mmCIF file of C-alpha atoms and ligand atoms in Angstrom:
data_model
loop_
_atom_site.group_PDB
_atom_site.id
_atom_site.type_symbol
_atom_site.label_atom_id
_atom_site.label_comp_id
_atom_site.label_asym_id
_atom_site.label_seq_id
_atom_site.Cartn_x
_atom_site.Cartn_y
_atom_site.Cartn_z
ATOM 1 C CA UNK O 1 -52.272 -5.996 41.063
ATOM 2 C CA UNK O 2 -50.644 -2.673 41.293
ATOM 3 C CA UNK O 3 -47.425 -4.167 40.052
ATOM 4 C CA UNK O 4 -48.927 -4.402 36.618
ATOM 5 C CA UNK O 5 -49.033 -0.681 36.616
ATOM 6 C CA UNK O 6 -45.284 -0.569 36.888
ATOM 7 C CA UNK O 7 -44.374 1.422 33.841
ATOM 8 C CA UNK O 8 -41.109 -0.496 33.456
ATOM 9 C CA UNK O 9 -42.943 -3.804 33.292
ATOM 10 C CA UNK O 10 -42.470 -4.421 29.610
ATOM 11 C CA UNK O 11 -38.916 -3.294 29.459
ATOM 12 C CA UNK O 12 -35.929 -5.431 30.169
ATOM 13 C CA UNK O 13 -33.813 -4.556 33.171
ATOM 14 C CA UNK O 14 -31.405 -1.814 32.358
ATOM 15 C CA UNK O 15 -28.512 -4.168 33.124
ATOM 16 C CA UNK O 16 -29.746 -6.402 30.332
ATOM 17 C CA UNK O 17 -29.682 -3.652 27.811
ATOM 18 C CA UNK O 18 -26.384 -3.684 25.985
ATOM 19 C CA UNK O 19 -25.090 -0.168 26.074
ATOM 20 C CA UNK O 20 -25.172 1.189 22.577
ATOM 21 C CA UNK O 21 -21.452 1.805 22.489
ATOM 22 C CA UNK O 22 -20.574 -1.732 23.520
ATOM 23 C CA UNK O 23 -22.955 -3.094 20.966
ATOM 24 C CA UNK O 24 -21.434 -1.010 18.200
ATOM 25 C CA UNK O 25 -17.975 -2.125 19.209
ATOM 26 C CA UNK O 26 -18.909 -5.770 19.241
ATOM 27 C CA UNK O 27 -20.383 -5.387 15.818
ATOM 28 C CA UNK O 28 -17.192 -3.776 14.596
ATOM 29 C CA UNK O 29 -15.206 -6.564 16.207
ATOM 30 C CA UNK O 30 -17.408 -9.155 14.576
ATOM 31 C CA UNK O 31 -17.030 -7.481 11.260
ATOM 32 C CA UNK O 32 -13.284 -7.408 11.765
ATOM 33 C CA UNK O 33 -13.238 -11.057 12.736
ATOM 34 C CA UNK O 34 -15.300 -12.164 9.827
ATOM 35 C CA UNK O 35 -12.921 -10.314 7.511
ATOM 36 C CA UNK O 36 -9.973 -12.069 9.136
ATOM 37 C CA UNK O 37 -11.693 -15.432 8.974
ATOM 38 C CA UNK O 38 -12.666 -14.914 5.378
ATOM 39 C CA UNK O 39 -9.071 -13.944 4.731
ATOM 40 C CA UNK O 40 -7.713 -17.170 6.161
ATOM 41 C CA UNK O 41 -10.314 -19.469 4.666
ATOM 42 C CA UNK O 42 -8.784 -21.388 1.829
ATOM 43 C CA UNK O 43 -12.115 -21.307 0.068
ATOM 44 C CA UNK O 44 -11.622 -17.639 -0.721
ATOM 45 C CA UNK O 45 -8.401 -18.521 -2.490
ATOM 46 C CA UNK O 46 -10.009 -21.072 -4.683
ATOM 47 C CA UNK O 47 -11.770 -18.421 -6.686
ATOM 48 C CA UNK O 48 -8.553 -16.661 -7.432
ATOM 49 C CA UNK O 49 -7.203 -18.021 -10.636
ATOM 50 C CA UNK O 50 -3.633 -17.099 -9.886
ATOM 51 C CA UNK O 51 -3.661 -19.061 -6.673
ATOM 52 C CA UNK O 52 -4.865 -22.308 -8.129
ATOM 53 C CA UNK O 53 -1.422 -23.662 -9.006
ATOM 54 C CA UNK O 54 0.615 -22.633 -6.029
ATOM 55 C CA UNK O 55 1.242 -23.632 -2.453
ATOM 56 C CA UNK O 56 1.769 -20.023 -1.443
ATOM 57 C CA UNK O 57 -1.782 -19.108 -0.466
ATOM 58 C CA UNK O 58 -1.789 -21.203 2.684
ATOM 59 C CA UNK O 59 1.385 -19.520 3.791
ATOM 60 C CA UNK O 60 0.137 -16.070 3.005
ATOM 61 C CA UNK O 61 -3.250 -16.675 4.505
ATOM 62 C CA UNK O 62 -1.816 -17.432 7.910
ATOM 63 C CA UNK O 63 -0.095 -14.074 7.991
ATOM 64 C CA UNK O 64 -3.166 -12.130 8.842
ATOM 65 C CA UNK O 65 -2.668 -13.079 12.469
ATOM 66 C CA UNK O 66 0.965 -11.985 12.612
ATOM 67 C CA UNK O 67 0.959 -8.241 13.093
ATOM 68 C CA UNK O 68 4.219 -6.431 12.551
ATOM 69 C CA UNK O 69 6.422 -5.345 15.425
ATOM 70 C CA UNK O 70 8.018 -2.581 13.358
ATOM 71 C CA UNK O 71 7.392 0.758 15.090
ATOM 72 C CA UNK O 72 4.671 2.709 13.327
ATOM 73 C CA UNK O 73 3.518 -0.257 11.271
ATOM 74 C CA UNK O 74 0.060 -0.232 12.847
ATOM 75 C CA UNK O 75 -2.340 2.668 13.141
ATOM 76 C CA UNK O 76 -5.376 3.002 15.394
ATOM 77 C CA UNK O 77 -7.384 4.188 12.422
ATOM 78 C CA UNK O 78 -10.070 1.981 10.977
ATOM 79 C CA UNK O 79 -9.058 0.049 7.878
ATOM 80 C CA UNK O 80 -10.838 0.728 4.640
ATOM 81 C CA UNK O 81 -13.039 -2.031 3.329
ATOM 82 C CA UNK O 82 -11.528 -4.619 0.993
ATOM 83 C CA UNK O 83 -14.057 -3.379 -1.514
ATOM 84 C CA UNK O 84 -12.669 0.192 -1.394
ATOM 85 C CA UNK O 85 -9.056 -0.950 -1.540
ATOM 86 C CA UNK O 86 -9.598 -3.256 -4.502
ATOM 87 C CA UNK O 87 -11.906 -1.147 -6.669
ATOM 88 C CA UNK O 88 -10.528 2.391 -6.316
ATOM 89 C CA UNK O 89 -7.035 2.117 -7.747
ATOM 90 C CA UNK O 90 -4.292 3.790 -9.670
ATOM 91 C CA UNK O 91 -2.572 1.374 -12.014
ATOM 92 C CA UNK O 92 -2.191 3.187 -15.316
ATOM 93 C CA UNK O 93 -1.039 0.075 -17.176
ATOM 94 C CA UNK O 94 -4.699 -0.943 -16.919
ATOM 95 C CA UNK O 95 -6.286 2.446 -17.563
ATOM 96 C CA UNK O 96 -6.428 5.855 -15.917
ATOM 97 C CA UNK O 97 -9.907 5.681 -14.408
ATOM 98 C CA UNK O 98 -10.053 4.588 -10.745
ATOM 99 C CA UNK O 99 -12.340 1.703 -11.714
ATOM 100 C CA UNK O 100 -10.199 0.548 -14.679
ATOM 101 C CA UNK O 101 -7.628 -1.587 -12.831
ATOM 102 C CA UNK O 102 -10.287 -3.724 -11.130
ATOM 103 C CA UNK O 103 -12.026 -4.080 -14.488
ATOM 104 C CA UNK O 104 -8.978 -4.775 -16.636
ATOM 105 C CA UNK O 105 -6.240 -6.320 -14.519
ATOM 106 C CA UNK O 106 -7.651 -9.831 -14.865
ATOM 107 C CA UNK O 107 -5.401 -10.204 -17.913
ATOM 108 C CA UNK O 108 -2.247 -9.889 -15.800
ATOM 109 C CA UNK O 109 -0.427 -13.224 -15.472
ATOM 110 C CA UNK O 110 1.230 -13.340 -12.062
ATOM 111 C CA UNK O 111 2.668 -16.871 -12.380
ATOM 112 C CA UNK O 112 5.362 -17.681 -13.167
ATOM 113 C CA UNK O 113 7.009 -14.482 -11.911
ATOM 114 C CA UNK O 114 10.524 -13.483 -11.075
ATOM 115 C CA UNK O 115 12.345 -10.387 -9.922
ATOM 116 C CA UNK O 116 15.827 -9.667 -11.249
ATOM 117 C CA UNK O 117 18.225 -8.009 -8.812
ATOM 118 C CA UNK O 118 21.203 -6.340 -10.505
ATOM 119 C CA UNK O 119 23.692 -3.506 -10.352
ATOM 120 C CA UNK O 120 25.909 -2.549 -7.436
ATOM 121 C CA UNK O 121 25.439 -5.651 -5.310
ATOM 122 C CA UNK O 122 27.671 -8.513 -4.262
ATOM 123 C CA UNK O 123 24.983 -11.090 -4.936
ATOM 124 C CA UNK O 124 22.903 -10.225 -7.978
ATOM 125 C CA UNK O 125 20.430 -12.786 -9.227
ATOM 126 C CA UNK O 126 16.981 -13.756 -10.325
ATOM 127 C CA UNK O 127 14.515 -14.506 -7.541
ATOM 128 C CA UNK O 128 11.443 -16.417 -8.523
ATOM 129 C CA UNK O 129 8.296 -15.548 -6.611
ATOM 130 C CA UNK O 130 8.402 -18.694 -4.504
ATOM 131 C CA UNK O 131 11.898 -17.794 -3.335
ATOM 132 C CA UNK O 132 10.773 -14.260 -2.497
ATOM 133 C CA UNK O 133 7.792 -15.527 -0.520
ATOM 134 C CA UNK O 134 10.117 -17.673 1.575
ATOM 135 C CA UNK O 135 12.822 -15.069 2.026
ATOM 136 C CA UNK O 136 11.537 -13.678 5.321
ATOM 137 C CA UNK O 137 8.665 -13.855 7.798
ATOM 138 C CA UNK O 138 5.463 -12.317 6.516
ATOM 139 C CA UNK O 139 3.796 -9.707 8.677
ATOM 140 C CA UNK O 140 0.577 -7.767 8.536
ATOM 141 C CA UNK O 141 0.926 -3.994 8.633
ATOM 142 C CA UNK O 142 -1.881 -1.508 8.762
ATOM 143 C CA UNK O 143 -0.566 1.499 6.838
ATOM 144 C CA UNK O 144 -2.098 4.831 5.977
ATOM 145 C CA UNK O 145 -1.710 5.489 2.258
ATOM 146 C CA UNK O 146 -1.828 8.975 0.785
ATOM 147 C CA UNK O 147 -2.216 9.489 -2.950
ATOM 148 C CA UNK O 148 -0.752 12.663 -4.434
ATOM 149 C CA UNK O 149 -4.231 13.401 -5.838
ATOM 150 C CA UNK O 150 -5.586 14.121 -2.349
ATOM 151 C CA UNK O 151 -7.240 10.913 -1.192
ATOM 152 C CA UNK O 152 -6.162 8.394 1.397
ATOM 153 C CA UNK O 153 -6.923 4.877 2.641
ATOM 154 C CA UNK O 154 -5.869 2.610 5.488
ATOM 155 C CA UNK O 155 -4.897 -0.850 4.252
ATOM 156 C CA UNK O 156 -3.649 -3.994 6.022
ATOM 157 C CA UNK O 157 -0.743 -5.037 3.816
ATOM 158 C CA UNK O 158 1.044 -8.368 4.044
ATOM 159 C CA UNK O 159 4.763 -8.674 3.408
ATOM 160 C CA UNK O 160 8.151 -8.018 4.978
ATOM 161 C CA UNK O 161 10.589 -5.140 5.092
ATOM 162 C CA UNK O 162 12.334 -4.527 1.781
ATOM 163 C CA UNK O 163 15.510 -4.331 3.897
ATOM 164 C CA UNK O 164 15.357 -8.115 4.323
ATOM 165 C CA UNK O 165 15.867 -8.617 0.599
ATOM 166 C CA UNK O 166 18.443 -5.829 0.348
ATOM 167 C CA UNK O 167 20.603 -7.358 3.096
ATOM 168 C CA UNK O 168 20.596 -10.690 1.270
ATOM 169 C CA UNK O 169 21.973 -9.223 -1.968
ATOM 170 C CA UNK O 170 24.746 -7.225 -0.273
ATOM 171 C CA UNK O 171 24.847 -3.754 -1.829
ATOM 172 C CA UNK O 172 28.417 -2.482 -2.372
ATOM 173 C CA UNK O 173 29.759 0.984 -1.529
ATOM 174 C CA UNK O 174 28.689 2.424 -4.893
ATOM 175 C CA UNK O 175 25.026 1.541 -4.292
ATOM 176 C CA UNK O 176 23.406 4.870 -3.350
ATOM 177 C CA UNK O 177 19.934 4.400 -4.814
ATOM 178 C CA UNK O 178 17.537 1.600 -5.647
ATOM 179 C CA UNK O 179 15.516 1.607 -8.852
ATOM 180 C CA UNK O 180 12.324 -0.407 -9.239
ATOM 181 C CA UNK O 181 11.185 -1.427 -12.695
ATOM 182 C CA UNK O 182 7.716 -2.849 -13.138
ATOM 183 C CA UNK O 183 6.156 -5.073 -15.780
ATOM 184 C CA UNK O 184 5.376 -3.529 -19.167
ATOM 185 C CA UNK O 185 3.764 -6.094 -21.446
ATOM 186 C CA UNK O 186 1.368 -4.895 -24.130
ATOM 187 C CA UNK O 187 -0.217 -8.312 -24.403
ATOM 188 C CA UNK O 188 -1.371 -8.158 -20.787
ATOM 189 C CA UNK O 189 -1.726 -4.433 -20.160
ATOM 190 C CA UNK O 190 -4.172 -2.483 -22.303
ATOM 191 C CA UNK O 191 -3.088 0.833 -20.759
ATOM 192 C CA UNK O 192 0.341 0.662 -22.412
ATOM 193 C CA UNK O 193 -1.301 1.775 -25.642
ATOM 194 C CA UNK O 194 -1.743 5.178 -24.076
ATOM 195 C CA UNK O 195 1.097 7.623 -23.803
ATOM 196 C CA UNK O 196 0.238 9.027 -20.349
ATOM 197 C CA UNK O 197 3.585 7.753 -19.053
ATOM 198 C CA UNK O 198 6.800 6.306 -20.441
ATOM 199 C CA UNK O 199 6.676 2.570 -19.896
ATOM 200 C CA UNK O 200 7.829 0.673 -17.992
ATOM 201 C CA UNK O 201 6.720 2.434 -14.814
ATOM 202 C CA UNK O 202 9.905 3.160 -12.887
ATOM 203 C CA UNK O 203 10.378 4.351 -9.329
ATOM 204 C CA UNK O 204 13.323 4.869 -7.018
ATOM 205 C CA UNK O 205 14.402 5.305 -3.414
ATOM 206 C CA UNK O 206 17.624 6.394 -1.773
ATOM 207 C CA UNK O 207 19.328 3.330 -0.285
ATOM 208 C CA UNK O 208 18.722 4.449 3.312
ATOM 209 C CA UNK O 209 15.016 5.006 2.543
ATOM 210 C CA UNK O 210 14.796 1.560 0.973
ATOM 211 C CA UNK O 211 16.479 0.088 4.071
ATOM 212 C CA UNK O 212 14.019 1.736 6.456
ATOM 213 C CA UNK O 213 11.972 -0.999 8.169
ATOM 214 C CA UNK O 214 8.682 0.687 7.253
ATOM 215 C CA UNK O 215 9.375 0.235 3.522
ATOM 216 C CA UNK O 216 7.454 -2.918 2.756
ATOM 217 C CA UNK O 217 7.793 -5.496 0.011
ATOM 218 C CA UNK O 218 4.185 -6.568 -0.182
ATOM 219 C CA UNK O 219 2.612 -9.775 -1.496
ATOM 220 C CA UNK O 220 -0.839 -9.476 -0.011
ATOM 221 C CA UNK O 221 -3.510 -7.440 1.693
ATOM 222 C CA UNK O 222 -6.361 -8.302 4.063
ATOM 223 C CA UNK O 223 -4.674 -11.656 4.646
ATOM 224 C CA UNK O 224 -4.940 -12.638 1.000
ATOM 225 C CA UNK O 225 -2.592 -12.453 -1.960
ATOM 226 C CA UNK O 226 -2.700 -9.102 -3.723
ATOM 227 C CA UNK O 227 -5.477 -8.699 -6.224
ATOM 228 C CA UNK O 228 -3.934 -7.931 -9.624
ATOM 229 C CA UNK O 229 -5.201 -4.344 -9.508
ATOM 230 C CA UNK O 230 -3.241 -3.718 -6.311
ATOM 231 C CA UNK O 231 0.043 -4.776 -7.863
ATOM 232 C CA UNK O 232 0.235 -8.558 -7.772
ATOM 233 C CA UNK O 233 2.289 -10.519 -7.262
ATOM 234 C CA UNK O 234 4.778 -8.183 -5.562
ATOM 235 C CA UNK O 235 4.822 -4.439 -4.988
ATOM 236 C CA UNK O 236 6.356 -1.792 -2.828
ATOM 237 C CA UNK O 237 4.526 0.055 -0.051
ATOM 238 C CA UNK O 238 6.263 3.214 1.170
ATOM 239 C CA UNK O 239 3.715 4.737 3.538
ATOM 240 C CA UNK O 240 5.439 8.082 4.222
ATOM 241 C CA UNK O 241 5.574 8.966 0.520
ATOM 242 C CA UNK O 242 2.868 9.745 -2.004
ATOM 243 C CA UNK O 243 1.284 6.599 -3.388
ATOM 244 C CA UNK O 244 2.988 6.695 -6.766
ATOM 245 C CA UNK O 245 6.322 5.772 -5.133
ATOM 246 C CA UNK O 246 4.797 2.382 -4.253
ATOM 247 C CA UNK O 247 5.543 0.584 -7.532
ATOM 248 C CA UNK O 248 3.293 -2.327 -8.489
ATOM 249 C CA UNK O 249 4.131 -5.647 -10.141
ATOM 250 C CA UNK O 250 7.908 -5.280 -9.813
ATOM 251 C CA UNK O 251 10.139 -7.259 -12.189
ATOM 252 C CA UNK O 252 13.531 -5.660 -11.586
ATOM 253 C CA UNK O 253 15.374 -4.062 -8.679
ATOM 254 C CA UNK O 254 18.563 -2.223 -9.636
ATOM 255 C CA UNK O 255 21.158 -0.847 -7.224
ATOM 256 C CA UNK O 256 22.719 2.247 -8.754
ATOM 257 C CA UNK O 257 25.096 5.095 -7.995
ATOM 258 C CA UNK O 258 23.048 7.910 -9.551
ATOM 259 C CA UNK O 259 19.573 9.030 -8.583
ATOM 260 C CA UNK O 260 17.086 7.214 -10.847
ATOM 261 C CA UNK O 261 14.537 9.196 -12.847
ATOM 262 C CA UNK O 262 11.071 7.954 -11.994
ATOM 263 C CA UNK O 263 8.288 7.819 -14.574
ATOM 264 C CA UNK O 264 6.351 10.594 -12.870
ATOM 265 C CA UNK O 265 9.383 12.878 -12.656
ATOM 266 C CA UNK O 266 10.080 12.229 -16.323
ATOM 267 C CA UNK O 267 6.530 13.176 -17.251
ATOM 268 C CA UNK O 268 6.337 16.361 -15.111
ATOM 269 C CA UNK O 269 9.466 17.148 -13.089
ATOM 270 C CA UNK O 270 8.054 20.359 -11.575
ATOM 271 C CA UNK O 271 5.104 18.408 -10.172
ATOM 272 C CA UNK O 272 6.640 15.123 -9.070
ATOM 273 C CA UNK O 273 10.069 15.174 -7.501
ATOM 274 C CA UNK O 274 12.308 12.264 -6.602
ATOM 275 C CA UNK O 275 11.539 12.316 -2.877
ATOM 276 C CA UNK O 276 7.783 12.893 -2.940
ATOM 277 C CA UNK O 277 7.460 12.664 0.813
ATOM 278 C CA UNK O 278 3.964 13.441 2.008
ATOM 279 C CA UNK O 279 4.193 17.061 3.138
ATOM 280 C CA UNK O 280 1.147 19.242 3.821
ATOM 281 C CA UNK O 281 3.360 22.351 3.608
ATOM 282 C CA UNK O 282 4.537 21.730 0.073
ATOM 283 C CA UNK O 283 1.652 22.034 -2.331
ATOM 284 C CA UNK O 284 1.432 20.420 -5.711
ATOM 285 C CA UNK O 285 1.734 23.256 -8.262
ATOM 286 C CA UNK O 286 -1.936 22.743 -9.183
ATOM 287 C CA UNK O 287 -3.525 21.962 -5.815
ATOM 288 C CA UNK O 288 -3.046 22.070 -2.048
ATOM 289 C CA UNK O 289 -1.686 19.050 -0.186
ATOM 290 C CA UNK O 290 -2.948 20.328 3.173
ATOM 291 C CA UNK O 291 -5.963 18.062 3.453
ATOM 292 C CA UNK O 292 -7.185 14.735 2.157
ATOM 293 C CA UNK O 293 -10.372 12.808 1.628
ATOM 294 C CA UNK O 294 -10.489 9.355 3.196
ATOM 295 C CA UNK O 295 -12.003 6.960 0.686
ATOM 296 C CA UNK O 296 -15.123 5.398 2.169
ATOM 297 C CA UNK O 297 -16.030 8.472 4.196
ATOM 298 C CA UNK O 298 -18.487 9.134 1.489
ATOM 299 C CA UNK O 299 -20.635 11.962 0.419
ATOM 300 C CA UNK O 300 -20.084 15.499 -0.644
ATOM 301 C CA UNK O 301 -20.247 16.648 2.940
ATOM 302 C CA UNK O 302 -17.693 14.242 4.370
ATOM 303 C CA UNK O 303 -15.133 16.218 6.282
ATOM 304 C CA UNK O 304 -11.650 16.414 4.851
ATOM 305 C CA UNK O 305 -8.806 15.342 7.091
ATOM 306 C CA UNK O 306 -5.638 17.315 7.626
ATOM 307 C CA UNK O 307 -2.683 15.678 5.900
ATOM 308 C CA UNK O 308 0.164 14.863 8.284
ATOM 309 C CA UNK O 309 3.884 15.425 7.782
ATOM 310 C CA UNK O 310 5.410 12.273 6.295
ATOM 311 C CA UNK O 311 1.833 10.961 6.310
ATOM 312 C CA UNK O 312 1.992 10.595 10.101
ATOM 313 C CA UNK O 313 5.260 8.625 10.096
ATOM 314 C CA UNK O 314 7.507 11.546 11.047
ATOM 315 C CA UNK O 315 8.691 9.961 14.311
ATOM 316 C CA UNK O 316 9.912 6.953 12.348
ATOM 317 C CA UNK O 317 11.372 8.502 9.197
ATOM 318 C CA UNK O 318 12.077 12.167 9.987
ATOM 319 C CA UNK O 319 15.758 11.458 10.677
ATOM 320 C CA UNK O 320 16.294 10.285 7.110
ATOM 321 C CA UNK O 321 15.844 13.875 5.989
ATOM 322 C CA UNK O 322 17.608 15.768 8.780
ATOM 323 C CA UNK O 323 19.135 18.956 7.417
ATOM 324 C CA UNK O 324 17.501 18.622 4.006
ATOM 325 C CA UNK O 325 15.477 21.405 2.430
ATOM 326 C CA UNK O 326 12.181 19.604 1.873
ATOM 327 C CA UNK O 327 10.810 22.389 -0.324
ATOM 328 C CA UNK O 328 13.716 22.056 -2.727
ATOM 329 C CA UNK O 329 13.768 18.271 -2.384
ATOM 330 C CA UNK O 330 10.046 17.776 -3.027
HETATM 331 N N1 MTE D 1 3.209 0.003 -11.947
HETATM 332 C C1 MTE D 1 2.458 0.962 -11.353
HETATM 333 N N2 MTE D 1 2.553 1.143 -10.023
HETATM 334 C C2 MTE D 1 1.789 2.095 -9.408
HETATM 335 C C3 MTE D 1 0.915 2.931 -10.153
HETATM 336 C C4 MTE D 1 0.841 2.710 -11.561
HETATM 337 O O1 MTE D 1 0.092 3.392 -12.298
HETATM 338 N N3 MTE D 1 1.610 1.721 -12.114
HETATM 339 N N4 MTE D 1 0.170 3.900 -9.508
HETATM 340 C C5 MTE D 1 0.708 4.393 -8.226
HETATM 341 C C6 MTE D 1 -0.221 5.289 -7.523
HETATM 342 S S1 MTE D 1 -0.428 6.851 -8.168
HETATM 343 C C7 MTE D 1 -0.838 4.938 -6.337
HETATM 344 S S2 MTE D 1 -1.763 6.051 -5.447
HETATM 345 C C8 MTE D 1 -0.694 3.546 -5.812
HETATM 346 C C9 MTE D 1 -2.103 2.962 -5.604
HETATM 347 O O2 MTE D 1 -2.029 1.711 -4.989
HETATM 348 P P1 MTE D 1 -3.387 0.928 -4.652
HETATM 349 O O3 MTE D 1 -4.197 0.893 -5.890
HETATM 350 O O4 MTE D 1 -2.972 -0.425 -4.187
HETATM 351 O O5 MTE D 1 -4.069 1.699 -3.559
HETATM 352 O O6 MTE D 1 0.000 2.685 -6.683
HETATM 353 C C10 MTE D 1 1.143 3.247 -7.304
HETATM 354 N N5 MTE D 1 1.884 2.234 -8.042
HETATM 355 MO MO1 MO D 2 -1.348 8.119 -6.456
#
């Protein structure tokens, strides 16, 4: 009789209560798993027009489970949502508003596609996309990305080190830099009507930077092929540099002796230098680079994060710049 008075009567045993923390973690895990599963499900490919005619998706889709062994290629930070990464973009060929690329990049034709490799190499040539996809083992890499405008994201990219391609084409002793030229086609890219930049969009790296294993030639994200707005079908991801160095929709890779002039340097040399390494100590002439806003950490009151030297990849890439004046070489 008195037992009924037990105040704990209606409550489950404490051992049956899932501690809040564990519960939250499981939910996160579940969410992560469902993203991965969605990423590998062929059904998700079916909706993507570009994928309809190719055998590549199966290959790419499996990559989500092959994380990269390259040092620094994974971060403990939580990835942004696919939604964030595919709707908040810079891709001026499709408009200058962050929402424009997702809205307008449907007109980009990513098949057939080829990348011409030329200049100071022993084995120049034209690689069609299928050949590029097969060139090396695809890996998934969770990289922090920092845009020069002061925002950042964490994105699971799919691809392989650019070095794999570079080794295959055998740069000669005159090859000091690599220039990346991206697609400029008025019939597919409404943004080309605007004069914000000189088209095509051009970027460049020093050969040793391009050979660094963290520099990724990317074909996908979140276990799927790249959405057009993120630079389909092939782009660069250089996580220790400001985002604009990561050229989208590449059609030509040139090995050259002289430092290339990138589109952003051409448009405003005092603001955008050749190196453009993420550096909280070197401000943009019009704003500080000391902090950043992580997309997805919404709201006016979301705390800004401190920006890290080389975007947090200093241990991996710092040596590339030993002895260089990083204020002069911004
Ligand atoms: N061809 C091309 N590549 C580009 C750009 C562009 O406008 N055109 N924008 C750059 C900038 S400023 C950033 S921050 C990144 C954004 O990549 P994301 O949209 O995949 O995050 O792409 C870079 N690559
Ligand atoms: Mo950017």
